[in-house]
Amino acid sequence: GAEAWAAAGRLATGASIGAPPDLFAPQGQVWGLPPPNPHRWRAEAYRSFSDLLAVNMRHAGALRIDHVLGLSRLFWVPEGAEGSEGAYVAYPRDDLLGVLALESRRAECLVIGEDLGTVPDGLRDALGAAGIYRYTVLPFEREGAAFRPPSQYPPRALACVSTHDIAPIAGWWEGRDIGERRALRLLDPGGAEAALSERAADKAALLSAMAEAGCALAWTPDSPFSADLAAAIYGFVAAGPSQIVMLQVEDLVGERVGVNLPGTDRERPNWRKRLGAALDGAPGVEPWRAIVAAVKQARPPAGSAASGQ
């Protein structure tokens, strides 16, 4: 894009940022983004990084940094290679955290770091010491196969049920994301069948965690998805001590298909999907109304000890 053209001297050509194979994307990921050259950053005293932060923080009360792992290392994939053929390149973590803290203070802007994926040892401790909020996403908060109760989520965190990289909660419950991966040949028939079986176990584990947290359940893993179920799941997450709870707009309007499917490019319209419902009247209908009501009921009063204030 325009940034890559204008800042070509600060970016590494012939490579793309990506991610190695993992359970989330077994084929690895290639994002089509040229990585910053860490040596050029240091040579310019991180001026371009500082300017990037300042511009984005200028009118924001909070800034979420996608893939905050990049402050420590980035996975470089050579041009034309697969996601499994890349390698990690180290970045000057402490310097970048210092610049981030400085710009955060200047703009009085809270920072949330998306600390998901293959997290380097010590990074979460460093982020916490710098005052950066964690990013706790329900499907990834596990203790083995069990869901970790939100009461154990860190207070200094943004908690959410879904993200732009996974299916909205309705689509997750119905396995729509698995069907889409099968249709795009990212899963073979056997893999899709195994994924559906695993999803059924995940739904059972989620309902079990909700019951243990005191939720009155009227559903089984085979139950059809409903606004009441969406509200119960959101209430479950919102009852934890995390100081920020995010309501995903796709969940509020009942979307089934996610805006992004990692590991794809031309196979689907990533980042171009429009909402199926107009927002003008959406706050007055289900599931919007049910989710908002459940979150309001579950959240501790502002200023209480449980709210972390």
Coordinates of C-alpha atoms in Angstrom, one line a residue:
G1 CA 0.0 0.0 0.0
A2 CA 0.9 3.7 0.2
E3 CA 2.8 3.2 3.4
A4 CA 5.0 0.5 1.9
W5 CA 5.7 2.8 -1.1
A6 CA 6.5 5.9 1.0
A7 CA 8.5 4.1 3.7
A8 CA 10.3 1.5 1.5
G9 CA 13.6 2.4 3.1
R10 CA 12.4 1.3 6.5
L11 CA 10.8 -1.9 5.4
A12 CA 12.3 -5.3 4.4
T13 CA 11.5 -6.2 0.8
G14 CA 11.3 -9.7 -0.4
A15 CA 9.6 -11.0 2.8
S16 CA 6.2 -10.8 4.5
I17 CA 5.1 -10.9 8.2
G18 CA 3.3 -14.1 9.0
A19 CA 2.8 -16.8 11.7
P20 CA 4.1 -20.3 12.0
P21 CA 1.8 -23.3 11.9
D22 CA -0.2 -23.9 15.0
L23 CA -3.5 -25.4 16.1
F24 CA -5.3 -22.2 15.0
A25 CA -3.8 -22.2 11.4
P26 CA -2.1 -25.5 10.8
Q27 CA -0.8 -24.3 7.4
G28 CA 0.9 -21.2 8.9
Q29 CA 0.0 -17.7 7.8
V30 CA 1.4 -15.2 5.3
W31 CA -0.1 -11.7 5.7
G32 CA 1.3 -10.0 2.7
L33 CA 2.9 -7.2 4.8
P34 CA 6.5 -6.2 4.5
P35 CA 8.2 -6.3 8.0
P36 CA 9.9 -3.2 9.5
N37 CA 13.7 -3.4 9.4
P38 CA 14.7 -3.3 13.1
H39 CA 18.2 -1.9 12.2
R40 CA 16.6 1.0 10.3
W41 CA 14.3 1.7 13.3
R42 CA 17.2 1.9 15.7
A43 CA 19.2 4.0 13.3
E44 CA 16.4 6.6 13.1
A45 CA 15.9 6.5 16.9
Y46 CA 12.4 4.9 16.3
R47 CA 11.0 8.1 14.9
S48 CA 8.7 6.4 12.4
F49 CA 7.4 4.0 15.1
S50 CA 6.8 7.0 17.5
D51 CA 5.0 8.9 14.7
L52 CA 2.8 6.0 14.0
L53 CA 1.7 5.7 17.6
A54 CA 1.2 9.4 18.0
V55 CA -1.1 9.7 15.0
N56 CA -3.2 6.8 16.1
M57 CA -3.4 7.9 19.7
R58 CA -4.2 11.5 18.9
H59 CA -8.0 11.1 19.1
A60 CA -8.2 7.8 21.0
G61 CA -8.7 7.0 24.7
A62 CA -7.5 3.5 24.1
L63 CA -5.4 1.8 21.4
R64 CA -5.4 -1.9 20.7
I65 CA -2.1 -3.2 19.2
D66 CA -2.8 -6.2 17.0
H67 CA -0.2 -8.9 17.3
V68 CA 1.7 -7.2 20.1
L69 CA 4.2 -10.1 19.9
G70 CA 5.8 -8.1 17.1
L71 CA 7.4 -5.9 19.7
S72 CA 9.6 -8.9 20.6
R73 CA 9.9 -10.8 17.4
L74 CA 8.2 -11.2 14.0
F75 CA 7.9 -14.3 11.8
W76 CA 9.4 -13.4 8.4
V77 CA 8.3 -15.5 5.4
P78 CA 10.3 -15.2 2.2
E79 CA 8.4 -14.0 -0.9
G80 CA 6.7 -16.9 -2.6
A81 CA 7.2 -19.3 0.4
E82 CA 4.6 -21.0 2.5
G83 CA 3.8 -20.0 6.1
S84 CA 5.7 -23.1 7.3
E85 CA 8.9 -21.9 5.7
G86 CA 9.5 -18.7 7.7
A87 CA 11.7 -17.9 10.6
Y88 CA 11.6 -15.6 13.6
V89 CA 13.5 -12.3 13.6
A90 CA 14.2 -10.6 16.9
Y91 CA 13.2 -7.0 17.6
P92 CA 14.4 -4.5 20.2
R93 CA 11.6 -5.2 22.7
D94 CA 12.7 -2.9 25.5
D95 CA 13.3 0.0 23.2
L96 CA 9.9 -0.3 21.5
L97 CA 8.1 -0.7 24.9
G98 CA 9.8 2.5 26.0
V99 CA 8.7 4.4 23.0
L100 CA 5.2 3.0 23.4
A101 CA 5.0 4.0 27.1
L102 CA 6.2 7.6 26.2
E103 CA 3.6 8.1 23.5
S104 CA 0.9 6.6 25.7
R105 CA 1.7 9.1 28.4
R106 CA 1.8 12.0 26.0
A107 CA -1.6 11.2 24.5
E108 CA -3.1 9.9 27.8
C109 CA -4.1 6.8 25.8
L110 CA -4.5 3.4 27.4
V111 CA -2.9 0.5 25.4
I112 CA -4.2 -3.0 24.9
G113 CA -1.9 -5.7 23.5
E114 CA -3.2 -8.6 21.5
D115 CA -1.0 -11.2 23.2
L116 CA -2.3 -14.3 21.4
G117 CA -0.4 -17.0 19.5
T118 CA 3.1 -18.3 20.1
V119 CA 4.1 -15.9 22.9
P120 CA 7.8 -15.5 23.6
D121 CA 8.9 -16.3 27.1
G122 CA 8.9 -13.2 29.4
L123 CA 6.8 -11.0 27.0
R124 CA 3.6 -11.0 29.0
D125 CA 5.6 -10.1 32.1
A126 CA 7.2 -7.2 30.2
L127 CA 3.9 -6.0 28.9
G128 CA 2.4 -6.1 32.3
A129 CA 5.3 -4.2 33.8
A130 CA 4.8 -1.5 31.2
G131 CA 1.1 -1.2 32.1
I132 CA -0.2 -2.7 28.9
Y133 CA -3.6 -4.4 29.2
R134 CA -3.9 -8.1 28.4
Y135 CA -6.4 -9.4 25.7
T136 CA -8.4 -12.3 27.0
V137 CA -10.5 -14.1 24.4
L138 CA -13.0 -16.7 25.6
P139 CA -12.2 -19.6 23.2
F140 CA -8.5 -19.3 24.0
E141 CA -8.7 -19.1 27.8
R142 CA -8.2 -22.8 28.6
E143 CA -6.8 -25.1 31.2
G144 CA -6.3 -28.1 29.1
A145 CA -9.7 -28.9 27.5
A146 CA -11.6 -26.9 30.2
F147 CA -12.5 -23.3 29.9
R148 CA -10.8 -21.1 32.5
P149 CA -13.4 -19.3 34.6
P150 CA -13.5 -15.5 33.9
S151 CA -13.1 -15.0 37.7
Q152 CA -9.4 -16.0 37.0
Y153 CA -9.0 -13.5 34.1
P154 CA -6.5 -10.7 35.0
P155 CA -8.1 -7.4 36.1
R156 CA -5.9 -5.3 33.8
A157 CA -7.3 -6.8 30.6
L158 CA -9.8 -6.5 27.8
A159 CA -12.1 -9.5 27.9
C160 CA -14.1 -10.6 24.9
V161 CA -16.2 -13.5 23.5
S162 CA -15.0 -13.3 19.9
T163 CA -12.6 -11.4 17.7
H164 CA -12.1 -10.4 14.0
D165 CA -10.0 -13.6 13.5
I166 CA -12.6 -16.1 14.7
A167 CA -16.2 -16.8 13.8
P168 CA -18.9 -14.7 15.6
I169 CA -20.2 -16.7 18.6
A170 CA -23.3 -17.8 16.7
G171 CA -21.2 -19.1 13.8
W172 CA -18.8 -20.7 16.3
W173 CA -21.7 -22.6 18.0
E174 CA -23.1 -23.8 14.7
G175 CA -19.7 -24.7 13.2
R176 CA -20.0 -22.3 10.3
D177 CA -16.3 -21.6 10.4
I178 CA -15.5 -25.3 10.0
G179 CA -17.9 -25.6 7.1
E180 CA -16.3 -22.6 5.4
R181 CA -12.8 -24.1 5.9
R182 CA -14.1 -27.3 4.4
A183 CA -15.6 -25.5 1.4
L184 CA -12.3 -23.7 0.8
R185 CA -10.3 -27.0 1.0
L186 CA -8.4 -25.9 4.1
L187 CA -9.8 -29.0 5.7
D188 CA -10.3 -32.4 4.1
P189 CA -13.5 -34.4 4.9
G190 CA -11.7 -36.3 7.7
G191 CA -10.3 -33.1 9.2
A192 CA -13.7 -31.4 9.1
E193 CA -15.3 -34.3 10.8
A194 CA -12.7 -34.2 13.5
A195 CA -13.1 -30.5 13.9
L196 CA -16.8 -30.8 14.3
S197 CA -16.4 -33.5 17.0
E198 CA -13.9 -31.2 18.8
R199 CA -16.3 -28.3 18.6
A200 CA -19.0 -30.4 20.2
A201 CA -16.6 -31.1 23.1
D202 CA -15.8 -27.4 23.3
K203 CA -19.4 -26.5 23.6
A204 CA -19.9 -29.0 26.3
A205 CA -16.9 -27.7 28.1
L206 CA -18.1 -24.1 27.8
L207 CA -21.6 -25.0 29.2
S208 CA -19.9 -26.9 32.0
A209 CA -17.8 -23.8 32.9
M210 CA -20.8 -21.6 32.8
A211 CA -22.7 -24.0 35.1
E212 CA -19.8 -24.1 37.6
A213 CA -19.9 -20.3 37.6
G214 CA -23.5 -20.3 38.7
C215 CA -25.2 -19.8 35.4
A216 CA -28.7 -21.3 35.1
L217 CA -28.4 -23.4 32.0
A218 CA -31.2 -24.3 29.6
W219 CA -29.0 -25.6 26.8
T220 CA -27.0 -28.6 25.7
P221 CA -24.3 -28.8 23.1
D222 CA -27.0 -29.8 20.6
S223 CA -29.3 -26.9 21.3
P224 CA -29.9 -24.4 18.5
F225 CA -28.2 -21.0 19.0
S226 CA -30.4 -18.3 20.4
A227 CA -30.2 -14.7 21.6
D228 CA -30.7 -16.0 25.2
L229 CA -27.6 -18.3 24.8
A230 CA -25.6 -15.4 23.4
A231 CA -26.6 -13.3 26.4
A232 CA -25.7 -16.0 28.8
I233 CA -22.2 -16.4 27.3
Y234 CA -21.6 -12.7 27.4
G235 CA -22.8 -12.5 30.9
F236 CA -20.4 -15.3 31.9
V237 CA -17.4 -13.4 30.5
A238 CA -18.6 -10.0 31.8
A239 CA -18.8 -11.3 35.4
G240 CA -15.0 -11.6 35.7
P241 CA -12.7 -8.9 37.1
S242 CA -11.4 -7.7 33.7
Q243 CA -11.7 -3.9 33.7
I244 CA -12.8 -3.7 30.1
V245 CA -15.4 -6.0 28.3
M246 CA -15.8 -5.7 24.6
L247 CA -19.1 -6.5 22.8
Q248 CA -18.4 -7.6 19.2
V249 CA -20.8 -5.9 16.8
E250 CA -21.1 -9.1 14.7
D251 CA -22.4 -10.9 17.8
L252 CA -24.8 -8.0 18.6
V253 CA -26.5 -8.3 15.2
G254 CA -26.3 -12.1 15.0
E255 CA -23.7 -12.6 12.3
R256 CA -22.6 -16.1 11.5
V257 CA -19.6 -15.6 9.2
G258 CA -16.4 -13.8 10.4
V259 CA -14.9 -10.7 8.8
N260 CA -11.6 -12.5 8.4
L261 CA -10.4 -16.1 8.0
P262 CA -6.6 -16.3 8.8
G263 CA -4.6 -18.1 6.2
T264 CA -6.7 -17.0 3.2
D265 CA -6.3 -14.2 0.7
R266 CA -8.2 -14.4 -2.6
E267 CA -10.3 -17.3 -1.5
R268 CA -12.8 -15.1 0.4
P269 CA -13.4 -11.4 0.8
N270 CA -11.4 -10.9 4.0
W271 CA -12.0 -7.5 5.7
R272 CA -14.6 -6.6 3.0
K273 CA -17.7 -8.3 4.5
R274 CA -20.5 -6.0 5.3
L275 CA -22.9 -6.5 8.2
G276 CA -26.1 -8.2 7.2
A277 CA -28.2 -5.9 9.3
A278 CA -28.4 -2.1 9.4
L279 CA -27.4 -0.6 12.6
D280 CA -30.0 2.1 12.8
G281 CA -32.5 0.0 14.7
A282 CA -30.3 -2.8 15.8
P283 CA -29.9 -1.8 19.5
G284 CA -33.6 -2.4 20.0
V285 CA -33.8 -6.0 18.7
E286 CA -32.3 -9.3 19.6
P287 CA -29.6 -10.4 20.2
W288 CA -28.3 -6.9 20.8
R289 CA -30.8 -6.1 23.5
A290 CA -30.3 -9.4 25.3
I291 CA -26.5 -9.2 25.3
V292 CA -26.3 -5.7 26.5
A293 CA -28.8 -6.4 29.3
A294 CA -26.8 -9.5 30.4
V295 CA -23.5 -7.6 30.4
K296 CA -25.0 -4.7 32.4
Q297 CA -26.4 -7.2 35.0
A298 CA -23.1 -9.1 35.2
R299 CA -20.7 -6.2 35.6
P300 CA -19.7 -5.1 39.1
P301 CA -20.8 -1.5 40.0
A302 CA -18.3 1.2 38.9
G303 CA -15.9 2.1 41.7
S304 CA -16.3 -1.2 43.6
A305 CA -13.4 -3.3 44.7
A306 CA -14.5 -6.0 42.2
S307 CA -14.2 -3.5 39.3
G308 CA -10.6 -3.1 40.0
Q309 CA -10.9 0.7 40.6

